[in-house]
Coordinates of N, CA and C in Angstrom, one line a residue:
M21 N -20.8 -25.4 1.9 CA -20.0 -25.6 1.4 C -19.0 -26.1 1.6
V22 N -18.4 -26.9 1.1 CA -16.8 -27.3 1.6 C -16.0 -26.1 0.7
I23 N -14.7 -26.0 1.2 CA -13.5 -25.7 1.4 C -12.8 -26.6 0.2
A24 N -11.8 -27.2 -0.3 CA -11.5 -27.8 -0.5 C -9.4 -26.7 -0.5
R25 N -8.9 -28.2 0.3 CA -7.0 -27.5 0.7 C -6.5 -26.7 -0.4
N26 N -5.5 -27.0 -1.1 CA -4.8 -27.0 -1.6 C -3.5 -28.0 -1.3
K27 N -3.5 -28.3 -1.8 CA -2.4 -29.5 -1.5 C -1.5 -29.6 -2.1
K28 N -1.3 -28.7 -2.7 CA -0.1 -27.7 -3.9 C 1.4 -27.6 -3.0
N29 N 0.7 -26.5 -1.9 CA 1.9 -26.6 -0.4 C 2.3 -27.5 0.3
P30 N 3.5 -27.2 0.8 CA 3.9 -28.0 1.8 C 3.5 -27.3 2.8
T31 N 4.5 -28.6 3.8 CA 3.8 -28.8 5.1 C 4.9 -27.6 5.8
A32 N 4.4 -27.4 6.6 CA 4.9 -26.5 7.1 C 6.2 -27.4 7.4
D33 N 7.3 -26.5 8.2 CA 7.9 -27.8 9.0 C 8.3 -27.2 10.2
P34 N 8.0 -27.9 11.2 CA 8.2 -27.1 13.0 C 10.1 -27.0 13.7
A35 N 10.7 -27.8 12.7 CA 12.5 -27.4 13.3 C 12.4 -26.8 12.6
A36 N 12.1 -25.7 11.7 CA 12.4 -24.4 10.2 C 11.3 -23.2 11.5
I37 N 10.6 -23.5 11.4 CA 10.0 -22.5 12.5 C 10.6 -22.4 13.6
A38 N 10.8 -23.2 13.9 CA 11.4 -23.0 15.2 C 13.2 -22.1 15.6
A39 N 13.6 -22.9 14.7 CA 14.7 -22.1 13.9 C 14.6 -20.4 13.8
F40 N 13.4 -19.9 13.1 CA 13.1 -19.0 13.0 C 12.9 -17.8 14.1
G41 N 12.8 -18.5 15.1 CA 11.9 -18.0 15.9 C 13.2 -18.0 17.5
A42 N 14.0 -18.8 17.3 CA 14.7 -18.7 17.7 C 15.9 -17.8 17.3
A43 N 16.1 -17.7 15.8 CA 17.1 -16.4 15.5 C 17.1 -15.1 15.8
A44 N 15.5 -14.9 16.0 CA 14.5 -13.3 15.7 C 14.7 -13.2 17.6
E45 N 14.4 -14.1 18.7 CA 15.0 -13.6 20.0 C 16.8 -13.3 20.5
V46 N 17.2 -13.5 19.6 CA 18.5 -14.0 19.9 C 19.0 -12.4 19.8
R47 N 19.3 -11.8 20.6 CA 20.0 -10.2 20.5 C 20.7 -9.5 21.2
P48 N 21.8 -8.6 20.9 CA 23.4 -8.2 21.7 C 22.4 -6.8 22.5
A49 N 23.3 -7.3 23.8 CA 23.5 -7.4 25.1 C 23.8 -5.3 25.0
T50 N 24.2 -4.9 23.9 CA 24.0 -3.7 23.3 C 23.8 -3.2 22.3
P51 N 23.9 -2.9 21.9 CA 22.9 -2.2 20.4 C 24.6 -1.3 19.4
E52 N 24.5 -1.6 18.5 CA 25.8 -1.3 18.1 C 25.2 0.0 17.6
P53 N 26.5 1.1 17.5 CA 25.9 2.1 17.6 C 25.9 2.8 15.3
G54 N 25.3 3.7 15.1 CA 25.3 3.0 13.6 C 26.5 4.8 13.8
A55 N 26.8 4.0 11.9 CA 27.7 4.7 10.8 C 27.6 6.5 11.7
P56 N 28.7 7.5 12.7 CA 28.8 8.7 12.3 C 29.0 8.8 11.1
T57 N 28.0 10.2 10.5 CA 27.5 11.0 9.6 C 27.3 12.1 10.0
K58 N 28.0 12.8 8.7 CA 28.4 14.1 8.2 C 27.8 15.5 9.2
A59 N 27.9 15.9 9.5 CA 26.3 17.8 9.3 C 26.2 17.8 8.2
R60 N 25.7 18.1 7.0 CA 24.8 18.9 6.7 C 25.3 20.3 6.6
A61 N 25.0 20.8 5.5 CA 26.2 22.0 5.4 C 24.2 23.2 5.4
P62 N 24.4 24.7 5.7 CA 23.1 25.2 6.1 C 23.1 25.7 4.6
R63 N 21.6 25.3 3.7 CA 20.8 26.1 3.0 C 21.6 27.6 3.2
A64 N 21.9 27.6 1.6 CA 22.6 29.4 1.0 C 20.9 29.7 1.1
V65 N 21.0 30.5 1.6 CA 20.6 32.0 1.4 C 19.9 32.6 0.8
T66 N 19.2 33.2 0.3 CA 19.1 34.5 -1.4 C 18.7 35.2 -0.1
P67 N 19.3 35.9 -1.3 CA 20.1 37.4 0.0 C 18.6 38.5 -0.5
A68 N 18.4 38.8 0.3 CA 17.3 39.7 -0.9 C 16.9 41.0 -0.7
A69 N 16.2 41.0 -2.0 CA 15.8 41.8 -3.5 C 16.9 43.6 -2.9
Q70 N 18.2 44.4 -3.1 CA 17.6 45.9 -2.4 C 16.9 46.1 -3.4
A71 N 17.3 47.8 -2.7 CA 16.2 49.0 -3.6 C 16.7 49.3 -5.1
G72 N 15.1 48.7 -5.8 CA 15.9 49.1 -7.5 C 16.5 48.2 -7.8
E73 N 16.5 47.0 -7.0 CA 16.5 45.6 -7.7 C 15.3 44.9 -7.6
E74 N 15.1 44.0 -9.0 CA 14.3 43.0 -9.4 C 14.4 42.0 -9.1
K75 N 13.5 41.0 -7.8 CA 12.7 40.3 -7.0 C 13.1 39.5 -8.1
A76 N 12.4 37.5 -8.4 CA 12.8 36.7 -8.9 C 10.9 36.6 -8.6
P77 N 10.7 36.0 -9.7 CA 8.8 35.8 -9.7 C 8.3 34.6 -9.0
P78 N 8.2 34.5 -8.5 CA 8.0 33.0 -8.2 C 7.6 32.1 -8.9
K79 N 7.9 30.9 -8.2 CA 7.5 29.2 -9.0 C 6.0 28.5 -8.6
S80 N 6.4 29.3 -7.2 CA 4.6 28.9 -7.3 C 4.2 30.4 -6.7
S81 N 1.9 29.6 -6.4 CA 1.5 30.8 -6.0 C 0.1 30.1 -5.1
L82 N 0.4 30.5 -4.1 CA -1.5 29.8 -2.7 C -2.5 30.6 -3.7
V83 N -3.9 30.0 -3.7 CA -5.1 30.8 -3.9 C -5.1 30.5 -3.2
R84 N -6.3 31.8 -2.4 CA -7.2 31.6 -1.0 C -7.8 31.8 -1.6
W85 N -9.3 31.1 -1.2 CA -10.6 31.2 -1.9 C -11.5 31.6 -1.1
A86 N -11.8 32.3 0.2 CA -12.3 32.8 1.0 C -13.2 33.9 0.6
G87 N -14.1 34.1 0.1 CA -15.3 35.2 -0.6 C -14.9 35.1 -1.9
E88 N -14.6 33.4 -2.2 CA -14.4 33.1 -3.3 C -14.8 31.4 -4.3
E89 N -15.8 31.6 -2.7 CA -15.4 29.3 -3.1 C -17.1 29.4 -4.6
E90 N -17.0 30.3 -5.2 CA -18.5 29.8 -6.3 C -17.4 29.7 -7.8
T91 N -16.9 30.5 -7.6 CA -15.2 30.0 -8.6 C -14.9 29.2 -8.9
R92 N -14.3 28.7 -6.8 CA -13.5 27.3 -6.9 C -14.3 26.9 -7.9
D93 N -15.7 26.4 -7.1 CA -16.4 25.4 -7.9 C -17.1 24.7 -9.1
R94 N -16.5 25.8 -9.5 CA -16.7 26.3 -10.6 C -15.3 25.2 -11.5
L95 N -14.4 25.6 -11.3 CA -13.4 25.6 -11.3 C -13.2 23.7 -11.4
I96 N -14.2 23.1 -10.0 CA -13.4 22.0 -9.6 C -14.5 21.7 -11.4
A97 N -15.6 21.4 -10.8 CA -16.6 21.1 -11.7 C -16.4 21.0 -13.3
Y98 N -16.6 22.5 -13.9 CA -15.3 21.7 -14.7 C -13.8 21.1 -14.8
S99 N -13.3 21.6 -14.5 CA -11.5 19.9 -14.7 C -12.2 18.9 -14.4
A100 N -13.6 18.5 -13.7 CA -13.8 16.8 -13.7 C -14.8 16.5 -15.1
A101 N -15.3 17.6 -15.0 CA -15.7 17.1 -16.5 C -15.9 16.7 -17.2
E102 N -14.2 17.9 -17.8 CA -13.6 18.1 -19.0 C -12.7 16.7 -19.1
R103 N -11.8 16.4 -17.2 CA -11.4 15.6 -18.0 C -9.6 16.9 -17.0
Y104 N -9.5 18.4 -16.7 CA -8.5 18.7 -17.5 C -8.2 18.5 -15.6
K105 N -6.0 19.0 -16.2 CA -5.5 19.1 -13.8 C -6.8 20.3 -13.9
M106 N -6.6 19.8 -12.8 CA -6.5 21.1 -12.3 C -5.4 22.6 -12.6
Q107 N -4.4 22.1 -11.8 CA -3.3 23.6 -12.5 C -3.6 23.9 -14.0
D108 N -3.1 23.0 -15.0 CA -3.6 23.6 -16.2 C -4.6 24.4 -16.4
L109 N -5.8 24.3 -15.6 CA -7.3 24.4 -15.5 C -7.1 26.1 -14.8
M110 N -6.6 26.4 -13.7 CA -6.2 27.2 -13.1 C -5.2 28.7 -14.6
V111 N -4.4 28.1 -15.1 CA -2.7 28.2 -15.6 C -4.3 28.5 -17.0
K112 N -4.8 27.9 -17.1 CA -5.6 28.3 -18.7 C -6.3 29.4 -18.2
A113 N -7.3 29.6 -17.2 CA -8.5 30.6 -16.9 C -7.7 31.4 -16.9
M114 N -5.9 32.0 -16.2 CA -5.7 33.5 -15.6 C -5.5 33.9 -17.3
Q115 N -4.5 32.6 -17.8 CA -4.6 33.4 -19.3 C -5.9 33.8 -20.3
L116 N -6.3 33.2 -20.4 CA -7.4 34.2 -20.7 C -8.7 35.3 -20.5
G117 N -8.4 35.1 -18.3 CA -8.5 35.7 -18.2 C -7.5 37.5 -18.1
M118 N -6.6 37.7 -18.1 CA -5.5 38.4 -18.5 C -6.0 38.8 -19.5
D119 N -5.7 37.5 -21.3 CA -6.3 38.5 -21.9 C -7.1 38.9 -21.6
Q120 N -7.7 39.3 -20.8 CA -8.9 40.0 -21.7 C -9.1 41.3 -21.4
L121 N -8.7 41.0 -19.5 CA -8.3 42.5 -18.8 C -7.2 43.4 -19.8
E122 N -6.4 42.7 -20.6 CA -5.3 43.7 -21.4 C -5.9 43.7 -22.7
G123 N -7.0 43.9 -22.9 CA -7.4 43.9 -23.8 C -7.6 43.2 -25.3
R124 N -7.7 41.8 -25.5 CA -6.9 40.9 -26.8 C -8.2 41.0 -27.4

């Protein structure tokens, strides 16, 4: 099978290719120094809660699945079957579990 050449594209200009290559090869003898940047201010450290003070609740939590692989696999299978995001499913499962634990 013969592949037809696309005749819409212009032919390559050897002079333009040579000029491009020559411009790419020209480099300054010494590199220009970068513009100085300001040093970043250190991050504000949240002070630790003192005795008797309440600690702020965490924004996220890590679940360690060691020993709970079956529960993890059930969540993964359910989220795939029902097309839930894993985050939403885990929060809903924890809400239902807490309701059951609290006897609601």
